[in-house]
Coordinates of C-alpha atoms in Angstrom, one line a residue:
M473 CA 0.0 0.0 -0.1
N474 CA 1.2 3.4 -1.0
D475 CA 0.4 6.4 1.2
A476 CA 2.3 9.0 -0.9
A477 CA 0.1 11.7 -2.3
P478 CA -0.9 11.4 -6.1
A479 CA 1.1 13.3 -8.5
P480 CA -0.3 16.5 -9.6
T481 CA -2.1 16.2 -12.9
P482 CA -0.1 18.5 -15.4
A483 CA -2.2 21.7 -16.3
P484 CA -3.4 21.4 -19.8
A485 CA -1.4 22.9 -22.6
P486 CA -2.4 26.4 -23.8
R487 CA -4.8 26.0 -26.9
R488 CA -3.0 27.9 -30.2
A489 CA -3.7 28.0 -33.8
R490 CA -1.2 25.7 -35.5
V491 CA -0.2 25.4 -39.2
R492 CA 1.9 23.1 -40.7
A493 CA 5.1 24.5 -41.5
P494 CA 6.4 24.7 -45.4
E495 CA 9.8 23.3 -46.1
L496 CA 12.8 25.7 -46.0
I497 CA 14.2 26.2 -49.4
G498 CA 16.8 28.7 -50.8
T499 CA 19.1 28.5 -54.0
G500 CA 21.7 30.3 -51.8
G501 CA 21.8 27.4 -49.8
W502 CA 23.1 27.4 -46.2
I503 CA 25.5 29.3 -44.2
N504 CA 27.1 28.8 -40.5
T505 CA 26.4 25.1 -40.7
G506 CA 30.0 23.7 -42.0
G507 CA 28.5 22.9 -45.3
K508 CA 25.5 20.9 -44.2
D509 CA 22.3 21.4 -46.0
L510 CA 19.6 21.4 -43.4
K511 CA 15.9 20.5 -44.0
L512 CA 12.8 21.2 -41.6
A513 CA 12.7 17.6 -40.1
D514 CA 16.4 18.4 -38.9
F515 CA 14.9 20.9 -36.4
R516 CA 12.1 18.3 -35.0
G517 CA 12.0 18.3 -31.4
R518 CA 13.2 21.9 -31.0
T519 CA 11.4 25.3 -31.1
L520 CA 12.2 26.9 -34.1
I521 CA 12.5 30.6 -34.7
L522 CA 12.8 31.9 -38.3
D523 CA 14.1 35.4 -38.5
F524 CA 13.0 36.4 -42.0
W525 CA 15.9 39.6 -42.4
T526 CA 18.0 41.3 -45.0
F527 CA 21.3 42.9 -44.2
C528 CA 20.2 46.5 -45.6
C529 CA 17.7 46.9 -42.8
V530 CA 18.2 48.7 -39.6
N531 CA 15.2 46.9 -38.0
C532 CA 16.5 43.3 -38.5
L533 CA 19.8 44.5 -37.0
H534 CA 18.0 45.5 -34.0
V535 CA 16.2 42.0 -33.8
L536 CA 19.5 40.0 -34.0
D537 CA 20.5 41.9 -31.1
E538 CA 17.0 41.4 -29.4
L539 CA 17.6 37.4 -29.9
R540 CA 21.0 37.2 -28.6
E541 CA 19.8 36.7 -25.0
L542 CA 17.2 34.3 -26.0
E543 CA 19.5 32.3 -28.1
E544 CA 22.3 31.9 -25.5
K545 CA 19.5 31.3 -22.6
H546 CA 17.5 28.2 -24.5
R547 CA 20.4 27.1 -26.8
D548 CA 19.3 23.4 -25.7
T549 CA 16.0 23.7 -26.9
V550 CA 15.8 26.3 -29.3
V551 CA 17.2 27.0 -32.8
I552 CA 17.2 30.3 -34.5
V553 CA 17.4 30.3 -38.1
G554 CA 18.2 33.4 -40.4
V555 CA 16.2 33.5 -43.5
H556 CA 17.9 35.8 -45.6
S557 CA 15.4 37.4 -48.1
P558 CA 17.1 40.4 -50.2
K559 CA 15.5 43.7 -51.1
F560 CA 18.3 45.1 -53.1
V561 CA 20.1 43.2 -55.9
H562 CA 23.4 43.1 -54.3
E563 CA 22.0 41.3 -51.5
A564 CA 21.1 38.5 -53.7
E565 CA 24.9 37.9 -54.0
H566 CA 25.6 34.9 -51.9
S567 CA 29.1 36.4 -50.9
A568 CA 27.7 39.5 -49.6
V569 CA 25.2 37.5 -47.4
V570 CA 28.3 35.6 -46.1
D571 CA 30.0 38.9 -45.4
A572 CA 26.9 40.2 -43.5
V573 CA 26.7 37.2 -41.3
E574 CA 30.2 37.8 -40.1
R575 CA 29.8 41.5 -40.0
Y576 CA 26.9 41.7 -37.7
G577 CA 27.9 38.7 -35.4
V578 CA 25.2 36.1 -36.5
H579 CA 25.8 33.0 -34.6
H580 CA 23.4 30.6 -35.7
P581 CA 22.5 29.2 -39.3
V582 CA 21.2 31.2 -42.2
L583 CA 19.4 30.2 -45.4
D584 CA 20.3 32.2 -48.5
D585 CA 17.0 32.6 -50.3
P586 CA 17.7 35.0 -52.9
E587 CA 14.5 34.2 -55.0
L588 CA 12.2 34.7 -51.7
A589 CA 11.1 31.3 -52.2
T590 CA 10.6 30.7 -48.4
W591 CA 9.5 34.2 -47.7
K592 CA 6.7 33.6 -50.3
Q593 CA 5.8 29.9 -48.7
Y594 CA 5.3 31.6 -45.3
A595 CA 3.5 34.6 -46.6
V596 CA 5.6 37.2 -45.3
R597 CA 5.2 40.7 -45.8
A598 CA 7.8 42.8 -44.1
W599 CA 11.4 43.0 -42.8
P600 CA 12.0 41.8 -40.0
T601 CA 9.4 39.0 -39.5
L602 CA 9.9 36.3 -37.0
V603 CA 8.0 33.0 -37.3
V604 CA 7.7 30.5 -34.5
I605 CA 7.5 26.7 -35.2
D606 CA 6.9 24.5 -32.5
P607 CA 8.8 20.9 -31.9
E608 CA 6.4 19.2 -34.2
G609 CA 6.7 21.1 -37.0
Y610 CA 3.7 23.5 -36.7
V611 CA 3.8 27.5 -37.4
V612 CA 2.1 28.7 -33.8
A613 CA 3.0 32.6 -33.9
Q614 CA 4.1 35.2 -36.5
H615 CA 5.6 38.6 -35.3
A616 CA 6.7 41.5 -37.6
G617 CA 8.8 44.4 -36.6
E618 CA 10.6 44.9 -33.2
G619 CA 10.0 44.6 -29.8
H620 CA 8.8 41.0 -29.6
A621 CA 11.7 39.1 -27.9
H622 CA 9.7 38.9 -24.5
A623 CA 6.6 37.6 -26.0
I624 CA 8.7 35.0 -28.1
A625 CA 10.7 34.3 -24.8
K626 CA 7.4 33.6 -22.8
L627 CA 6.0 31.5 -25.9
V628 CA 9.2 29.7 -25.7
E629 CA 8.9 28.7 -22.1
E630 CA 5.4 27.5 -22.5
L631 CA 6.4 25.4 -25.6
E632 CA 9.3 23.8 -23.6
A633 CA 6.9 22.8 -20.8
E634 CA 4.3 21.5 -23.2
H635 CA 6.6 19.3 -25.2
E636 CA 8.5 18.2 -22.3
A637 CA 5.4 17.0 -20.9
K638 CA 4.3 15.3 -24.1
G639 CA 7.8 13.7 -24.6
T640 CA 8.2 15.5 -28.2
L641 CA 11.2 18.0 -26.6
R642 CA 14.7 17.0 -27.7
R643 CA 17.7 18.7 -26.1
G644 CA 21.1 18.9 -27.3
D645 CA 23.4 20.9 -29.4
G646 CA 22.2 23.1 -32.3
P647 CA 23.3 22.8 -36.0
Y648 CA 25.5 26.0 -35.6
V649 CA 29.0 25.6 -36.8
A650 CA 31.3 29.0 -36.5
P651 CA 33.4 30.2 -39.2
E652 CA 37.2 30.0 -39.1
P653 CA 38.5 33.4 -37.8
V654 CA 40.2 35.5 -40.3
A655 CA 43.2 37.6 -39.6
G656 CA 44.0 41.2 -40.9
D657 CA 44.1 44.5 -39.2
L658 CA 40.5 45.7 -40.0
R659 CA 37.4 43.6 -40.3
F660 CA 34.4 45.5 -41.8
P661 CA 35.6 49.3 -41.4
G662 CA 32.7 51.6 -41.4
K663 CA 33.6 55.2 -41.3
A664 CA 37.0 57.3 -41.2
L665 CA 38.4 60.5 -40.3
V666 CA 41.5 62.4 -40.9
L667 CA 42.9 63.7 -37.5
P668 CA 44.7 66.9 -37.1
S669 CA 48.2 64.8 -36.9
G670 CA 47.7 63.7 -40.5
N671 CA 46.8 60.0 -39.4
L672 CA 43.5 58.3 -40.4
L673 CA 41.1 57.1 -37.6
V674 CA 38.8 54.2 -38.6
S675 CA 35.8 52.6 -36.9
D676 CA 36.7 48.7 -37.0
T677 CA 33.0 47.9 -37.0
T678 CA 32.9 44.0 -36.5
R679 CA 36.0 44.1 -34.1
H680 CA 34.2 46.9 -31.8
Q681 CA 37.2 49.0 -32.3
L682 CA 38.7 52.1 -33.3
V683 CA 42.0 51.8 -35.2
E684 CA 44.7 54.7 -35.8
L685 CA 46.4 54.5 -38.9
A686 CA 49.5 56.4 -40.3
P687 CA 48.9 58.5 -43.3
D688 CA 49.6 55.6 -45.7
A689 CA 46.4 54.2 -44.6
E690 CA 47.9 50.9 -43.7
S691 CA 50.3 51.1 -41.0
V692 CA 48.4 50.5 -37.5
V693 CA 49.4 53.1 -34.9
R694 CA 47.2 52.1 -32.1
R695 CA 43.8 50.6 -31.5
I696 CA 41.3 52.2 -28.9
G697 CA 39.0 49.6 -27.3
G698 CA 39.4 45.7 -26.1
G699 CA 37.9 44.5 -29.0
E700 CA 34.7 42.7 -27.5
R701 CA 31.5 44.1 -27.7
G702 CA 30.7 46.2 -24.6
F703 CA 29.7 49.5 -23.1
G704 CA 32.6 50.5 -20.7
P705 CA 35.5 53.0 -20.9
D706 CA 37.4 50.4 -23.0
A707 CA 34.6 48.8 -25.3
F708 CA 32.4 49.7 -27.9
S709 CA 29.7 47.8 -29.8
E710 CA 29.8 48.1 -33.8
P711 CA 31.0 51.6 -33.8
Q712 CA 30.2 53.7 -37.1
G713 CA 30.3 57.4 -37.7
L714 CA 33.2 59.7 -36.7
A715 CA 33.3 63.5 -36.4
L716 CA 36.2 66.0 -35.4
L717 CA 34.9 68.5 -32.9
P718 CA 36.7 72.1 -32.9
G719 CA 38.6 71.2 -29.6
G720 CA 40.3 68.2 -31.5
S721 CA 38.4 65.7 -29.9
V722 CA 36.2 62.9 -31.8
V723 CA 32.9 62.1 -31.2
V724 CA 32.0 58.4 -32.2
A725 CA 28.6 57.3 -33.3
D726 CA 28.6 53.8 -31.2
T727 CA 25.9 52.2 -33.0
V728 CA 24.6 49.1 -31.3
N729 CA 25.3 50.7 -28.1
H730 CA 22.7 53.4 -29.1
A731 CA 25.0 56.0 -27.8
L732 CA 27.6 58.9 -28.7
R733 CA 31.2 58.6 -27.2
R734 CA 33.8 61.1 -27.2
F735 CA 37.4 59.8 -27.9
D736 CA 40.1 62.3 -27.0
P737 CA 43.2 61.7 -29.4
E738 CA 45.8 63.1 -27.0
T739 CA 44.9 61.0 -23.8
G740 CA 43.2 58.2 -25.3
A741 CA 40.3 58.7 -23.0
V742 CA 36.8 57.7 -24.0
E743 CA 33.7 58.5 -22.3
T744 CA 29.7 58.6 -23.0
V745 CA 28.1 62.1 -23.9
A746 CA 24.8 61.3 -25.3
G747 CA 22.4 58.0 -24.9
T748 CA 21.6 55.8 -22.2
G749 CA 22.5 52.4 -23.9
R750 CA 18.8 51.8 -24.4
Q751 CA 17.1 51.8 -27.7
W752 CA 14.6 54.4 -28.2
W753 CA 11.1 53.6 -28.5
Q754 CA 8.1 55.2 -29.7
G755 CA 6.8 57.4 -26.7
S756 CA 10.3 58.0 -25.4
P757 CA 11.5 61.5 -25.0
T758 CA 12.9 63.1 -28.2
S759 CA 14.6 65.8 -26.5
G760 CA 16.7 66.7 -22.9
P761 CA 19.7 66.3 -21.3
A762 CA 22.0 64.2 -23.4
L763 CA 22.8 61.0 -21.1
E764 CA 19.2 60.5 -20.3
V765 CA 17.6 60.5 -23.4
D766 CA 17.5 57.0 -25.5
L767 CA 18.9 57.1 -29.0
S768 CA 18.4 54.3 -31.8
S769 CA 21.4 53.2 -34.1
P770 CA 23.1 56.4 -34.6
W771 CA 25.0 55.5 -38.0
D772 CA 27.0 58.9 -38.4
V773 CA 27.8 62.3 -36.9
A774 CA 28.9 65.7 -38.6
W775 CA 29.8 68.9 -36.9
W776 CA 27.7 71.5 -38.9
Q777 CA 26.4 75.0 -37.5
G778 CA 27.6 74.8 -33.8
K779 CA 26.2 71.2 -33.3
V780 CA 26.8 67.6 -33.9
W781 CA 24.2 66.2 -36.4
I782 CA 23.4 62.6 -35.9
A783 CA 22.2 60.4 -38.9
M784 CA 19.7 58.4 -36.6
A785 CA 19.2 55.3 -38.9
G786 CA 17.3 53.4 -36.3
V787 CA 14.1 55.8 -36.5
H788 CA 14.8 57.3 -39.8
Q789 CA 15.4 61.0 -38.4
L790 CA 18.4 63.6 -38.0
W791 CA 19.2 64.4 -34.2
T792 CA 21.5 66.7 -32.8
W793 CA 23.7 67.1 -29.8
D794 CA 24.6 70.3 -28.4
P795 CA 28.0 70.0 -26.5
E796 CA 27.3 73.7 -24.9
S797 CA 23.9 72.8 -23.5
D798 CA 24.7 69.0 -23.4
T799 CA 21.4 68.4 -24.8
V800 CA 20.1 66.1 -27.8
A801 CA 17.0 66.8 -29.8
V802 CA 15.1 65.7 -32.9
A803 CA 16.3 67.9 -35.7
A804 CA 14.4 66.3 -38.8
G805 CA 12.1 63.5 -39.5
T806 CA 8.8 61.9 -38.1
T807 CA 10.0 58.4 -37.7
N808 CA 8.0 57.1 -41.1
E809 CA 10.3 55.6 -43.4
G810 CA 10.3 57.2 -46.8
L811 CA 11.4 60.0 -49.0
H812 CA 9.3 62.9 -48.5
D813 CA 10.8 66.8 -48.6
G814 CA 9.8 69.9 -47.2
P815 CA 10.0 71.6 -43.5
A816 CA 12.1 69.5 -41.3
A817 CA 9.7 68.4 -39.0
E818 CA 7.4 66.9 -41.7
A819 CA 10.2 65.1 -43.8
W820 CA 10.5 61.3 -44.1
F821 CA 13.9 59.3 -44.1
A822 CA 14.7 55.8 -44.7
Q823 CA 17.9 54.8 -42.5
P824 CA 20.0 58.1 -43.3
S825 CA 23.5 56.4 -43.2
G826 CA 26.1 59.0 -44.0
L827 CA 26.5 62.9 -43.6
A828 CA 28.9 65.5 -44.9
A829 CA 28.8 69.0 -44.0
T830 CA 29.5 72.2 -46.1
E831 CA 29.1 76.0 -45.2
D832 CA 25.3 76.0 -46.3
R833 CA 24.3 72.4 -46.7
L834 CA 24.1 68.9 -44.9
W835 CA 24.4 66.3 -47.1
I836 CA 22.7 63.1 -46.2
A837 CA 23.2 59.4 -47.7
D838 CA 19.5 58.1 -47.2
S839 CA 20.3 54.5 -47.5
E840 CA 17.0 52.9 -48.0
T841 CA 15.8 55.1 -50.5
S842 CA 18.9 55.1 -52.5
S843 CA 19.1 58.8 -52.4
L844 CA 21.2 61.8 -51.8
R845 CA 19.4 64.0 -50.0
Y846 CA 20.6 67.7 -47.9
V847 CA 19.5 70.0 -45.3
E848 CA 19.6 73.7 -45.8
A849 CA 19.0 76.6 -43.4
G850 CA 16.2 79.3 -44.5
E851 CA 14.4 82.0 -42.9
G852 CA 11.8 79.6 -41.9
G853 CA 14.0 77.2 -40.3
Y854 CA 15.6 74.0 -42.0
A855 CA 14.2 72.2 -44.9
I856 CA 15.0 69.0 -46.4
R857 CA 15.5 68.4 -50.1
T858 CA 16.5 65.5 -52.5
A859 CA 19.1 65.9 -55.1
V860 CA 19.0 62.1 -56.4
G861 CA 16.4 59.4 -55.9
S862 CA 13.1 58.6 -56.0
G863 CA 11.9 56.5 -53.3
L864 CA 12.0 53.0 -51.5
F865 CA 11.8 50.6 -54.3
D866 CA 13.5 52.2 -57.3
F867 CA 17.4 51.9 -57.4
G868 CA 20.1 51.0 -59.9
H869 CA 23.4 52.2 -61.5
R870 CA 22.5 55.1 -63.6
D871 CA 24.3 58.3 -64.4
G872 CA 23.0 61.5 -66.0
D873 CA 20.7 64.1 -65.0
A874 CA 20.0 63.8 -61.3
A875 CA 16.2 63.7 -62.0
Q876 CA 16.9 60.0 -63.5
A877 CA 20.1 59.0 -62.1
L878 CA 20.0 55.8 -59.7
L879 CA 22.0 55.1 -56.7
Q880 CA 21.8 51.3 -54.8
H881 CA 21.8 51.7 -50.9
P882 CA 24.3 54.4 -50.5
L883 CA 26.2 54.8 -46.8
G884 CA 28.7 57.6 -47.3
V885 CA 28.9 61.0 -48.6
T886 CA 32.1 63.2 -48.9
A887 CA 32.1 67.1 -49.8
L888 CA 34.7 67.4 -52.5
P889 CA 36.7 71.0 -53.0
D890 CA 35.0 72.0 -56.2
G891 CA 31.5 72.4 -54.3
S892 CA 30.3 68.9 -55.6
V893 CA 29.8 65.8 -53.5
A894 CA 31.1 62.4 -53.7
V895 CA 28.8 59.5 -52.8
C896 CA 29.8 56.0 -51.7
D897 CA 27.1 54.1 -53.7
T898 CA 27.8 50.9 -51.6
Y899 CA 25.8 48.2 -53.3
N900 CA 26.9 49.2 -56.7
H901 CA 30.6 48.9 -55.4
A902 CA 31.3 52.5 -56.7
L903 CA 32.0 55.8 -55.8
R904 CA 29.7 58.3 -57.5
R905 CA 29.7 62.3 -57.9
Y906 CA 26.7 64.6 -57.9
D907 CA 27.6 68.2 -58.9
P908 CA 25.1 70.9 -57.8
A909 CA 26.2 73.3 -60.5
T910 CA 25.1 70.9 -63.5
G911 CA 22.7 68.7 -61.9
Q912 CA 24.6 65.9 -63.1
V913 CA 25.6 62.5 -61.7
T914 CA 28.7 60.6 -62.7
T915 CA 30.8 57.8 -61.5
L916 CA 34.2 58.3 -60.5
A917 CA 35.4 54.8 -59.6
T918 CA 34.0 51.4 -59.7
D919 CA 35.1 47.8 -58.3
L920 CA 35.2 48.9 -54.8
R921 CA 33.8 46.4 -52.6
E922 CA 31.0 47.8 -50.4
P923 CA 32.4 51.3 -49.9
S924 CA 31.0 52.9 -47.0
D925 CA 32.6 56.3 -46.3
A926 CA 35.3 58.3 -48.0
V927 CA 38.0 61.3 -46.6
L928 CA 40.0 63.7 -48.6
A929 CA 43.7 63.2 -48.1
G930 CA 45.6 65.9 -49.9
D931 CA 44.7 65.4 -54.0
D932 CA 43.4 61.6 -52.9
I933 CA 40.5 60.5 -51.9
V934 CA 40.6 57.5 -49.3
V935 CA 38.1 55.2 -49.6
V936 CA 36.6 52.6 -46.9
E937 CA 36.2 49.5 -48.8
S938 CA 34.2 47.8 -46.1
A939 CA 33.9 44.3 -47.6
R940 CA 37.6 44.2 -48.6
H941 CA 38.4 45.1 -44.8
R942 CA 40.7 48.2 -46.0
L943 CA 41.2 51.7 -47.1
T944 CA 42.0 52.5 -50.9
R945 CA 43.6 55.4 -51.9
L946 CA 42.3 57.1 -55.1
R947 CA 43.2 59.9 -57.3
L948 CA 40.4 62.0 -57.8
P949 CA 39.8 61.8 -61.6
E950 CA 39.3 64.5 -64.0
E951 CA 37.0 62.3 -66.0
A952 CA 34.1 60.3 -65.1
V953 CA 34.4 56.4 -65.8
R954 CA 31.5 55.3 -68.0
V955 CA 29.1 52.5 -66.9
D956 CA 26.3 50.8 -68.7
A957 CA 23.1 52.0 -66.9
V958 CA 20.9 49.7 -65.0
A959 CA 17.9 50.2 -63.1
H960 CA 16.0 47.8 -60.9
R961 CA 13.0 47.8 -58.6
T962 CA 12.6 45.9 -55.4
Q963 CA 12.0 42.2 -56.3
R964 CA 8.7 41.6 -53.9
A965 CA 5.8 40.5 -55.8
A966 CA 3.0 43.0 -55.9
T967 CA -0.2 41.9 -53.8
E968 CA -3.2 41.8 -56.0
V969 CA -6.2 43.6 -54.7
A970 CA -9.6 44.3 -56.1
P971 CA -10.7 47.9 -56.9
G972 CA -13.2 49.7 -54.8
T973 CA -12.5 49.3 -50.9
L974 CA -9.8 47.4 -49.5
R975 CA -10.2 46.1 -45.8
L976 CA -6.8 46.6 -44.2
D977 CA -6.5 44.4 -40.8
I978 CA -3.7 44.6 -38.4
V979 CA -3.4 41.0 -36.9
F980 CA -2.5 41.8 -33.0
Q981 CA -2.6 39.4 -30.3
A982 CA -1.2 40.6 -27.0
P983 CA 1.5 38.1 -25.8
S984 CA 0.4 35.3 -23.0
G985 CA 0.0 36.9 -19.6
Q986 CA -0.7 40.5 -21.0
K987 CA -3.1 42.8 -22.2
L988 CA -3.7 46.0 -24.1
D989 CA -2.3 49.0 -22.2
T990 CA -5.2 51.3 -22.0
R991 CA -4.5 53.2 -18.6
Y992 CA -3.8 56.3 -20.5
G993 CA -5.8 56.3 -23.6
P994 CA -5.8 54.1 -26.7
S995 CA -2.7 52.0 -26.8
T996 CA -2.9 51.1 -30.6
R997 CA -1.9 53.6 -33.4
L998 CA -2.1 53.0 -37.1
L999 CA -0.8 55.4 -39.9
V1000 CA -1.6 54.9 -43.6
S1001 CA -0.3 56.7 -46.6
A1002 CA 0.3 55.9 -50.4
T1003 CA 2.8 56.3 -53.1
P1004 CA 1.6 57.8 -55.2
P1005 CA -0.6 59.8 -52.8
E1006 CA -3.7 59.8 -55.3
L1007 CA -3.7 55.8 -54.6
L1008 CA -5.9 56.2 -51.7
T1009 CA -9.4 58.5 -52.2
A1010 CA -10.0 57.9 -48.5
G1011 CA -8.6 55.9 -45.5
S1012 CA -5.1 57.6 -45.5
G1013 CA -3.8 59.3 -42.2
P1014 CA -3.7 58.4 -38.5
G1015 CA -5.8 56.4 -36.0
T1016 CA -6.1 54.3 -33.1
D1017 CA -7.9 51.6 -34.8
L1018 CA -6.0 48.5 -36.0
F1019 CA -8.3 48.4 -38.9
R1020 CA -9.3 50.5 -41.8
D1021 CA -11.3 50.5 -44.9
L1022 CA -9.4 52.1 -47.9
A1023 CA -10.9 53.5 -50.9
L1024 CA -8.5 52.6 -54.0
N1025 CA -8.6 55.2 -57.0
P1026 CA -10.2 53.6 -59.6
A1027 CA -7.8 55.6 -62.3
L1028 CA -4.9 53.7 -61.0
T1029 CA -3.5 50.2 -61.3
E1030 CA -0.6 50.0 -59.0
G1031 CA 1.0 51.7 -56.2
V1032 CA 2.7 51.4 -52.6
L1033 CA 0.8 51.2 -49.5
H1034 CA 2.7 52.6 -46.4
V1035 CA 1.3 51.2 -43.1
S1036 CA 2.7 52.0 -39.7
A1037 CA 1.1 50.2 -36.7
M1038 CA 2.1 50.1 -33.2
A1039 CA 0.5 48.4 -30.1
A1040 CA 1.5 48.5 -26.2
S1041 CA 0.7 45.5 -24.0
C1042 CA 1.4 45.3 -20.3
D1043 CA 1.4 42.3 -17.8
D1044 CA -2.3 41.7 -16.9
D1045 CA -1.8 41.4 -13.2
P1046 CA -4.1 43.7 -11.0
D1047 CA -1.9 43.3 -8.0
N1048 CA 1.0 44.8 -9.7
E1049 CA 1.2 48.6 -9.6
Y1050 CA 3.9 48.7 -12.0
P1051 CA 3.4 46.2 -14.6
A1052 CA 6.3 45.7 -17.3
C1053 CA 4.9 47.1 -20.4
H1054 CA 6.1 46.9 -24.2
V1055 CA 5.7 48.2 -27.6
H1056 CA 5.2 46.4 -30.7
Q1057 CA 5.7 48.2 -33.8
Q1058 CA 6.4 47.8 -37.5
D1059 CA 6.2 49.6 -40.6
W1060 CA 5.3 48.0 -44.0
G1061 CA 5.7 49.1 -47.4
V1062 CA 3.3 46.8 -49.6
P1063 CA 3.2 47.1 -53.4
L1064 CA -0.2 46.7 -54.7
H1065 CA -1.5 45.8 -58.1
I1066 CA -4.9 46.5 -58.5
T1067 CA -6.9 44.0 -60.7
A1068 CA -10.5 42.6 -60.8
D1069 CA -10.0 39.1 -59.4
G1070 CA -7.8 40.6 -56.3
T1071 CA -8.4 40.0 -52.9
T1072 CA -11.0 42.5 -50.8
R1073 CA -8.8 42.1 -47.5
L1074 CA -5.3 42.8 -46.4
P1075 CA -3.9 41.2 -43.4
L1076 CA -0.9 42.4 -41.9
V1077 CA 0.5 40.4 -39.0
L1078 CA 1.9 42.6 -36.0
A1079 CA 1.8 39.7 -33.5
G1080 CA 0.0 36.2 -33.3
M1081 CA -1.8 34.4 -36.2
D1082 CA -4.3 35.5 -39.0
A1083 CA -7.6 33.7 -38.0

């Protein structure tokens, strides 16, 4: 006779929608697996998280950082697989994807899907998108955009408990195989600066250091930073932009630390001058004491009109840091992603990544719109203008009149002595030139591997060849290089929609144990616009509902729908006076083709599953 109490009955597993996961297909093959090809069946028994990303996308880079803790904590039950799904033509090159995996410290398997086969199989509509597959091979959740790590961590814990109880969980090492380390003085350098001594300072991005080189641009004088990712006095995290301040010190865009640091070349000291180390989210302060305001992936910096201007790539804005008052503030941009000129407060950018100051203009390499833009000051304040480029979806390599010239994801811009500007046309592997006097775009040099910045050194221009891990010295040519013109559009297939009224539904399900935060009013936000604006005759503008009826213009057959959605959720615990809250947000650019047999409903998944 056994007097022991009976074992407690396990709590029933939570009921959730499940859809059988499609196979993983990509003609580019697998990276970080030691040469092994993987199938969906290889992940059976683990929770599989598919991260649909493309390396041009700063929001995708944010998600890589968000997933690092989850990846480490659940390494024996969870496998993350990056599904690289390109936007730009250059991103479809396998060698470029291999470079990006190393550049951004991706420590999990990556499927290279240049033809977007797996993207289409999983009905993905935006970068980044995360898909969670349970240990039995069923899709149980989808999340678009940033800020979902806490929700996925909760779901992972539930899946672990559920499948351990069922006997369908398999623990063990994952399929990740680290690549062999590569020697060299630089590894994916980002930006460069000529110091008053004549030496060059380079942000050695992947090694989390600054490197001072002699004027020959090759000999290492010293390294600044310990070489490991961090946020201490001897540590950076993927630093990028550099700007010389009037007193001789250098301000550094410490990109993944979401901060500005100041480096003193005389003493070697490094201090934080702006940012908290936390990423800025919607609703956070946009001005105030520099060390108390969050920033978001500052990519470049420039000294202009008595302040440090910041290319805040992570939120598609320009900010400033004023060393005199020790404050930061938004200077231009709304956080909406796109190309829209006008007064600074109304302008739209898309990952501004390069800055160059002249007396009357601040030039901007606006990477995701493949454009060259500038800030100019007038009596009514600052205004934003576009010199080259037309929007998020058109890119290529075409010289000639600026109105029809094309770039491909430029990351750097340099003011030249004659009043023109050189553009590091990164994904075209070229150095381009725009002359404001003539309105002409020419090509100065080709066969540069992902140039990301350039600086003048005497009569030469020194180009940061990021993917060749070196600085390359060029003579500024008097004649332009002739190239065959080529134009591209992003290769995502358009969504076919019926004419008339289109129902837009943002699918959002609060994570387990949370609810929408309505303590201070509506906790959701939806902003809709279109390119061209005439595509919508009704339904554009802001609102608080996550659904909208859009009236399509019967005179148009195609266009792009721009959708920005946000939802805030908090712990659903009435006894907790200070519940933890989280913001979920995503921007979509959805190409539309209007046809009689198209759909009348457009669901965009922010978090959850579309019923």
